Short mmCIF file of C-alpha atoms and ligand atoms in Angstrom, two decimals:
data_model
loop_
_atom_site.label_atom_id
_atom_site.label_comp_id
_atom_site.label_asym_id
_atom_site.label_seq_id
_atom_site.Cartn_x
_atom_site.Cartn_y
_atom_site.Cartn_z
CA MET A 1 11.38 -7.56 -10.14
CA ILE A 2 6.96 -8.16 -9.90
CA GLU A 3 5.68 -8.82 -13.27
CA LEU A 4 1.63 -9.35 -13.86
CA LYS A 5 1.05 -10.58 -17.53
CA ASN A 6 -2.27 -10.23 -18.58
CA VAL A 7 -3.69 -10.61 -14.44
CA GLN A 8 -7.75 -10.83 -14.25
CA LYS A 9 -9.08 -12.23 -11.10
CA SER A 10 -13.27 -13.10 -11.17
CA TYR A 11 -15.33 -13.85 -8.14
CA PRO A 12 -17.90 -16.54 -8.43
CA ALA A 13 -21.43 -15.22 -8.79
CA LYS A 14 -23.08 -15.68 -4.76
CA ARG A 15 -25.41 -18.43 -4.89
CA GLY A 16 -24.49 -19.37 -8.07
CA ARG A 17 -26.86 -17.08 -9.63
CA GLY A 18 -25.60 -14.34 -12.07
CA ASN A 19 -22.42 -13.29 -13.93
CA PRO A 20 -19.35 -13.56 -11.87
CA LEU A 21 -17.98 -10.57 -10.96
CA VAL A 22 -14.96 -9.51 -12.72
CA ALA A 23 -12.77 -7.40 -9.92
CA VAL A 24 -9.48 -7.03 -12.62
CA ASP A 25 -9.11 -7.58 -15.85
CA GLY A 26 -6.14 -7.63 -18.17
CA VAL A 27 -3.76 -6.01 -16.27
CA ASP A 28 0.10 -6.01 -17.03
CA LEU A 29 2.78 -4.37 -15.25
CA THR A 30 6.41 -4.64 -14.38
CA ILE A 31 7.68 -3.38 -11.49
CA GLN A 32 11.83 -2.81 -11.15
CA ASP A 33 13.40 -3.35 -7.97
CA GLY A 34 13.52 -0.32 -5.31
CA GLU A 35 10.80 1.13 -7.60
CA PHE A 36 8.32 2.99 -5.65
CA VAL A 37 4.86 2.72 -7.52
CA THR A 38 1.22 4.05 -6.02
CA VAL A 39 -2.08 3.65 -7.02
CA VAL A 40 -5.37 5.31 -6.78
CA GLY A 41 -8.75 4.49 -8.63
CA PRO A 42 -12.13 4.58 -7.57
CA SER A 43 -13.34 2.20 -4.50
CA GLY A 44 -14.47 -1.30 -5.62
CA CYS A 45 -11.80 -1.33 -8.61
CA GLY A 46 -10.20 -3.75 -7.12
CA LYS A 47 -7.00 -2.38 -5.81
CA THR A 48 -6.74 -4.48 -2.95
CA THR A 49 -7.65 -7.64 -5.02
CA MET A 50 -4.01 -6.43 -6.96
CA LEU A 51 -2.71 -6.37 -3.76
CA ASN A 52 -3.66 -9.49 -2.15
CA MET A 53 -2.15 -11.20 -5.14
CA LEU A 54 1.13 -9.65 -4.97
CA ALA A 55 0.70 -10.85 -1.26
CA GLY A 56 -0.45 -14.35 -2.14
CA PHE A 57 -3.64 -14.21 -0.05
CA GLU A 58 -5.26 -14.63 -3.76
CA SER A 59 -4.45 -16.58 -6.74
CA ALA A 60 -5.21 -14.57 -10.53
CA SER A 61 -8.30 -16.37 -12.28
CA GLN A 62 -6.21 -15.84 -15.53
CA GLY A 63 -3.18 -14.82 -16.65
CA ASP A 64 0.85 -14.39 -14.38
CA ILE A 65 2.25 -13.13 -11.41
CA LEU A 66 6.13 -13.54 -11.00
CA LEU A 67 8.20 -12.19 -8.68
CA ASP A 68 11.64 -12.83 -10.11
CA GLY A 69 10.51 -15.06 -12.95
CA GLN A 70 9.08 -17.38 -10.79
CA PRO A 71 5.08 -17.36 -9.88
CA VAL A 72 3.81 -16.26 -6.88
CA LYS A 73 1.77 -18.50 -5.19
CA LYS A 74 1.72 -17.90 -1.52
CA PRO A 75 2.84 -15.18 0.84
CA GLY A 76 6.74 -15.30 1.51
CA PRO A 77 8.83 -13.32 4.10
CA GLU A 78 10.36 -10.73 1.67
CA ARG A 79 6.98 -9.53 1.46
CA ALA A 80 5.57 -7.53 4.12
CA VAL A 81 1.90 -6.09 4.03
CA VAL A 82 0.38 -3.48 5.56
CA PHE A 83 -3.81 -3.84 5.22
CA GLN A 84 -6.47 -1.46 4.83
CA GLN A 85 -7.56 -1.99 8.58
CA PRO A 86 -5.01 -2.83 10.96
CA SER A 87 -5.21 -6.31 11.70
CA LEU A 88 -2.78 -7.54 14.68
CA LEU A 89 -2.81 -10.59 17.39
CA PRO A 90 -5.28 -9.06 19.87
CA TRP A 91 -4.11 -11.37 22.62
CA MET A 92 -0.35 -9.30 21.84
CA THR A 93 1.13 -6.59 23.40
CA VAL A 94 1.89 -3.76 21.23
CA ALA A 95 5.67 -4.43 21.27
CA GLU A 96 4.67 -8.56 20.62
CA ASN A 97 2.62 -7.61 17.54
CA ILE A 98 5.73 -5.03 16.36
CA ALA A 99 8.13 -8.00 16.60
CA PHE A 100 6.05 -10.66 15.55
CA GLY A 101 7.84 -10.62 12.06
CA LEU A 102 11.04 -10.92 13.83
CA THR A 103 10.06 -13.69 15.97
CA LEU A 104 9.12 -15.53 13.40
CA ARG A 105 12.19 -15.20 11.53
CA ASP A 106 15.30 -14.58 14.05
CA GLY A 107 13.19 -16.68 17.33
CA PRO A 108 11.85 -15.34 20.34
CA ARG A 109 15.43 -15.12 22.09
CA ASN A 110 17.04 -12.93 19.36
CA ILE A 111 14.91 -10.31 18.78
CA ASN A 112 17.11 -6.99 18.26
CA GLN A 113 15.67 -5.42 21.33
CA ASP A 114 17.23 -2.15 20.19
CA ARG A 115 16.00 -2.32 17.11
CA LEU A 116 12.67 -2.71 18.70
CA ALA A 117 12.56 0.00 21.05
CA ALA A 118 13.91 2.35 17.92
CA MET A 119 10.61 1.59 16.09
CA VAL A 120 8.27 2.24 18.95
CA GLU A 121 9.74 5.47 18.96
CA THR A 122 9.68 6.05 15.68
CA MET A 123 6.08 5.42 15.31
CA GLY A 124 5.13 7.72 18.41
CA LEU A 125 4.51 4.44 20.60
CA LYS A 126 6.78 4.30 23.50
CA GLY A 127 4.79 3.79 26.41
CA PHE A 128 2.02 1.74 25.12
CA GLU A 129 4.44 -1.02 24.37
CA ALA A 130 2.42 -3.16 26.92
CA HIS A 131 -0.68 -2.48 26.62
CA LYS A 132 -3.19 -4.34 24.24
CA PRO A 133 -4.55 -3.55 20.74
CA TYR A 134 -8.11 -2.87 22.09
CA GLU A 135 -6.24 -0.15 24.53
CA LEU A 136 -5.45 2.21 21.54
CA SER A 137 -6.75 4.43 18.96
CA GLY A 138 -7.59 3.42 15.36
CA GLY A 139 -4.33 5.92 14.08
CA MET A 140 -2.48 4.08 17.03
CA GLN A 141 -3.17 0.30 16.11
CA GLN A 142 -2.40 1.25 12.25
CA ARG A 143 0.88 2.60 13.63
CA VAL A 144 1.69 -0.74 15.50
CA ALA A 145 1.02 -2.39 12.04
CA ILE A 146 2.83 -0.38 10.11
CA ALA A 147 6.00 -0.79 12.41
CA ARG A 148 5.29 -4.24 12.11
CA ALA A 149 5.82 -4.04 8.21
CA LEU A 150 8.32 -2.37 8.38
CA ILE A 151 10.99 -3.82 11.48
CA THR A 152 11.77 -7.03 9.44
CA ASP A 153 13.23 -4.03 6.40
CA PRO A 154 11.45 -6.37 3.73
CA ARG A 155 12.33 -6.49 0.04
CA ILE A 156 9.04 -5.73 -1.04
CA LEU A 157 6.49 -3.44 0.83
CA LEU A 158 2.87 -3.74 0.61
CA MET A 159 0.50 -1.21 1.57
CA ASP A 160 -3.01 -0.84 1.62
CA GLU A 161 -4.04 2.77 2.42
CA PRO A 162 -1.67 2.48 4.89
CA PHE A 163 -2.23 6.49 6.01
CA GLY A 164 -6.08 6.70 5.44
CA ALA A 165 -7.10 6.28 9.23
CA LEU A 166 -3.87 8.85 10.63
CA ASP A 167 -4.59 12.49 11.18
CA ALA A 168 -3.07 14.96 9.07
CA GLN A 169 0.17 15.87 10.89
CA THR A 170 0.67 12.04 11.81
CA ARG A 171 0.51 11.12 8.07
CA SER A 172 2.83 13.41 6.45
CA ASP A 173 5.31 11.98 9.56
CA MET A 174 4.33 8.82 8.14
CA GLN A 175 5.22 9.67 4.89
CA ARG A 176 8.43 11.14 5.54
CA PHE A 177 9.22 8.25 7.54
CA LEU A 178 8.63 5.93 4.71
CA LEU A 179 10.68 8.26 1.84
CA SER A 180 13.82 8.21 4.00
CA LEU A 181 13.64 4.11 4.64
CA TRP A 182 13.03 3.88 1.53
CA LYS A 183 16.15 5.85 0.23
CA LYS A 184 18.07 3.73 2.96
CA LEU A 185 16.84 0.34 2.06
CA LYS A 186 15.46 0.59 -1.21
CA PRO A 187 12.64 -1.50 -1.02
CA THR A 188 10.18 -2.52 -3.92
CA VAL A 189 7.24 -0.55 -2.75
CA PHE A 190 3.58 -0.85 -4.26
CA PHE A 191 1.35 1.89 -2.39
CA VAL A 192 -2.43 1.85 -2.63
CA THR A 193 -4.09 5.23 -1.77
CA HIS A 194 -7.09 7.31 -2.23
CA ASP A 195 -5.10 10.39 -1.64
CA VAL A 196 -3.69 11.77 -5.26
CA GLU A 197 -1.39 14.03 -3.72
CA GLU A 198 -0.27 11.23 -1.26
CA ALA A 199 0.70 9.26 -4.53
CA ILE A 200 2.42 11.66 -6.38
CA LEU A 201 4.48 12.81 -3.30
CA LEU A 202 5.96 9.61 -2.93
CA ALA A 203 6.15 7.71 -6.29
CA ASP A 204 8.42 7.19 -9.14
CA ARG A 205 5.53 6.38 -10.49
CA VAL A 206 1.17 6.56 -10.17
CA LEU A 207 -1.02 3.69 -11.73
CA VAL A 208 -4.59 4.83 -12.14
CA MET A 209 -7.13 2.32 -12.12
CA THR A 210 -10.30 2.49 -14.14
CA PRO A 211 -13.56 1.50 -12.46
CA ARG A 212 -14.48 -2.12 -12.18
CA PRO A 213 -13.32 -3.88 -13.69
CA GLY A 214 -10.14 -2.26 -12.91
CA ARG A 215 -7.64 -2.35 -15.16
CA VAL A 216 -4.61 0.07 -15.52
CA ALA A 217 -5.77 3.31 -17.26
CA THR A 218 -2.34 5.40 -16.92
CA ASP A 219 0.71 5.06 -15.82
CA MET A 220 2.53 7.98 -15.26
CA THR A 221 5.97 8.51 -14.38
CA ILE A 222 6.60 11.10 -11.87
CA ASP A 223 9.74 13.25 -12.28
CA LEU A 224 9.89 15.30 -9.08
CA PRO A 225 13.04 15.73 -7.83
CA ARG A 226 14.01 13.85 -4.40
CA PRO A 227 14.01 14.56 -1.29
CA ARG A 228 10.14 15.29 -1.58
CA LYS A 229 9.63 18.51 0.27
CA TRP A 230 6.18 19.32 1.69
CA ASP A 231 6.39 22.50 -0.40
CA LEU A 232 6.39 20.71 -3.92
CA VAL A 233 2.47 20.42 -3.66
CA LEU A 234 2.23 23.80 -4.37
CA GLY A 235 4.00 23.39 -7.24
CA ARG A 236 3.23 23.84 -11.05
CA GLU A 237 4.83 20.56 -12.17
CA PHE A 238 2.86 18.83 -8.79
CA ASN A 239 -0.19 20.19 -10.03
CA GLU A 240 0.03 19.32 -13.48
CA TYR A 241 0.66 15.67 -12.27
CA LYS A 242 -2.42 16.19 -10.59
CA ARG A 243 -4.45 17.51 -12.89
CA GLN A 244 -3.60 14.89 -15.32
CA ILE A 245 -4.25 12.28 -12.55
CA LEU A 246 -7.64 14.08 -11.80
CA LYS A 247 -8.65 14.29 -15.15
CA VAL A 248 -8.73 10.52 -15.47
CA LEU A 249 -10.16 9.51 -12.16
CA ARG A 250 -13.14 11.93 -12.92
CA PRO A 251 -13.98 12.57 -16.58
CA GLU A 252 -16.74 15.24 -17.39
CA GLU A 253 -18.84 13.20 -19.12
CA ARG A 254 -19.66 10.70 -16.19
CA GLU A 255 -22.87 10.89 -15.06
CA PRO A 256 -23.97 13.79 -13.00
CA VAL A 257 -25.36 12.99 -9.63
CA ARG A 258 -28.76 12.58 -9.38
CA LEU A 259 -31.00 12.78 -6.41
CA PRO A 260 -34.14 10.68 -5.68
N1 ATP B 301 -13.16 -12.40 -1.43
C1 ATP B 301 -14.25 -11.84 -2.30
N2 ATP B 301 -15.56 -12.49 -2.65
C2 ATP B 301 -16.28 -11.51 -3.66
N3 ATP B 301 -16.15 -10.92 -4.41
C3 ATP B 301 -14.46 -9.44 -4.05
C4 ATP B 301 -14.13 -10.40 -2.88
N4 ATP B 301 -12.56 -9.30 -2.59
C5 ATP B 301 -13.20 -8.23 -3.68
N5 ATP B 301 -14.44 -9.00 -4.27
C6 ATP B 301 -15.04 -7.97 -4.95
O1 ATP B 301 -13.87 -7.20 -6.12
C7 ATP B 301 -14.25 -5.61 -6.37
C8 ATP B 301 -13.02 -5.16 -6.07
O2 ATP B 301 -12.82 -4.99 -4.43
P1 ATP B 301 -11.41 -4.62 -4.00
O3 ATP B 301 -11.23 -5.17 -2.38
O4 ATP B 301 -10.27 -5.21 -4.52
O5 ATP B 301 -11.60 -2.90 -4.12
P2 ATP B 301 -10.62 -1.92 -3.62
O6 ATP B 301 -10.09 -1.11 -5.36
O7 ATP B 301 -9.57 -1.86 -3.29
O8 ATP B 301 -11.54 -0.54 -3.21
P3 ATP B 301 -11.41 0.33 -2.09
O9 ATP B 301 -10.92 1.59 -2.30
O10 ATP B 301 -12.77 0.44 -1.79
O11 ATP B 301 -10.71 -0.19 -1.28
C9 ATP B 301 -15.57 -5.29 -5.13
O12 ATP B 301 -16.44 -5.53 -6.08
C10 ATP B 301 -15.65 -6.19 -4.63
O13 ATP B 301 -16.86 -6.72 -4.11
MG1 MG B 302 -9.10 -1.73 -0.99
#
């Protein structure tokens, strides 16, 4: 179980001038084991910051972040992260990058080669095993990063707009793959996205954040049957969820855009 209790994160002002920047403020949240939670919110509202704190890359300025009741202090092998930008090791091949977590866990000689080959195949990277990251397209690099996160069957998956850089077809394939993997292994998933449809299609719960400082404006349970088929997005219930989320994200009372 993941718990955030009154979590605040602020960054010091630049060169000590002005006020500190409060990225996330007063977030209370409990995520049960095996839940699929998606997060949407305006750019800069603190989604990545929240994910980084859950990953143990950054600490909260105030409040507590607990994993099974224990404070999160550093990264751990039970949490796998997919970053907003594909972050591969440039000197390693595709296969070595994907196997990175396995190598750390099992030792370089004990890598399950069948599993590695299956992952390469599923991610559409066959034939590119020996390539270096710079020889891949952006979408392919991101698929390597996703494969690297998924191959160790982590208990907790922290994904920061993982499919944002993918074309529509690959994106839809990746969504289906992630859902089938989730159904099989039931990891806890914390998934940040800009795409409201993606957020609903995948999730048990959608968290809608306010503009910075980010708070959870709405915590919406998505009560749609699984498996989720693509045509769900055409249905009345789906669109009702979408309408409610967009209403929170884009309230009418916001200032109209004025061109200079
Ligand atoms: N290391 C840092 N130092 C200073 N400020 C930071 C740092 N990391 C993030 N911020 C600030 O915190 C705020 C939230 O950033 P964050 O990256 O969490 O937003 P986000 O919701 O992920 O946005 P996006 O949707 O564009 O990815 C931003 O104003 C950003 O400038
Ligand atoms: Mg971000």
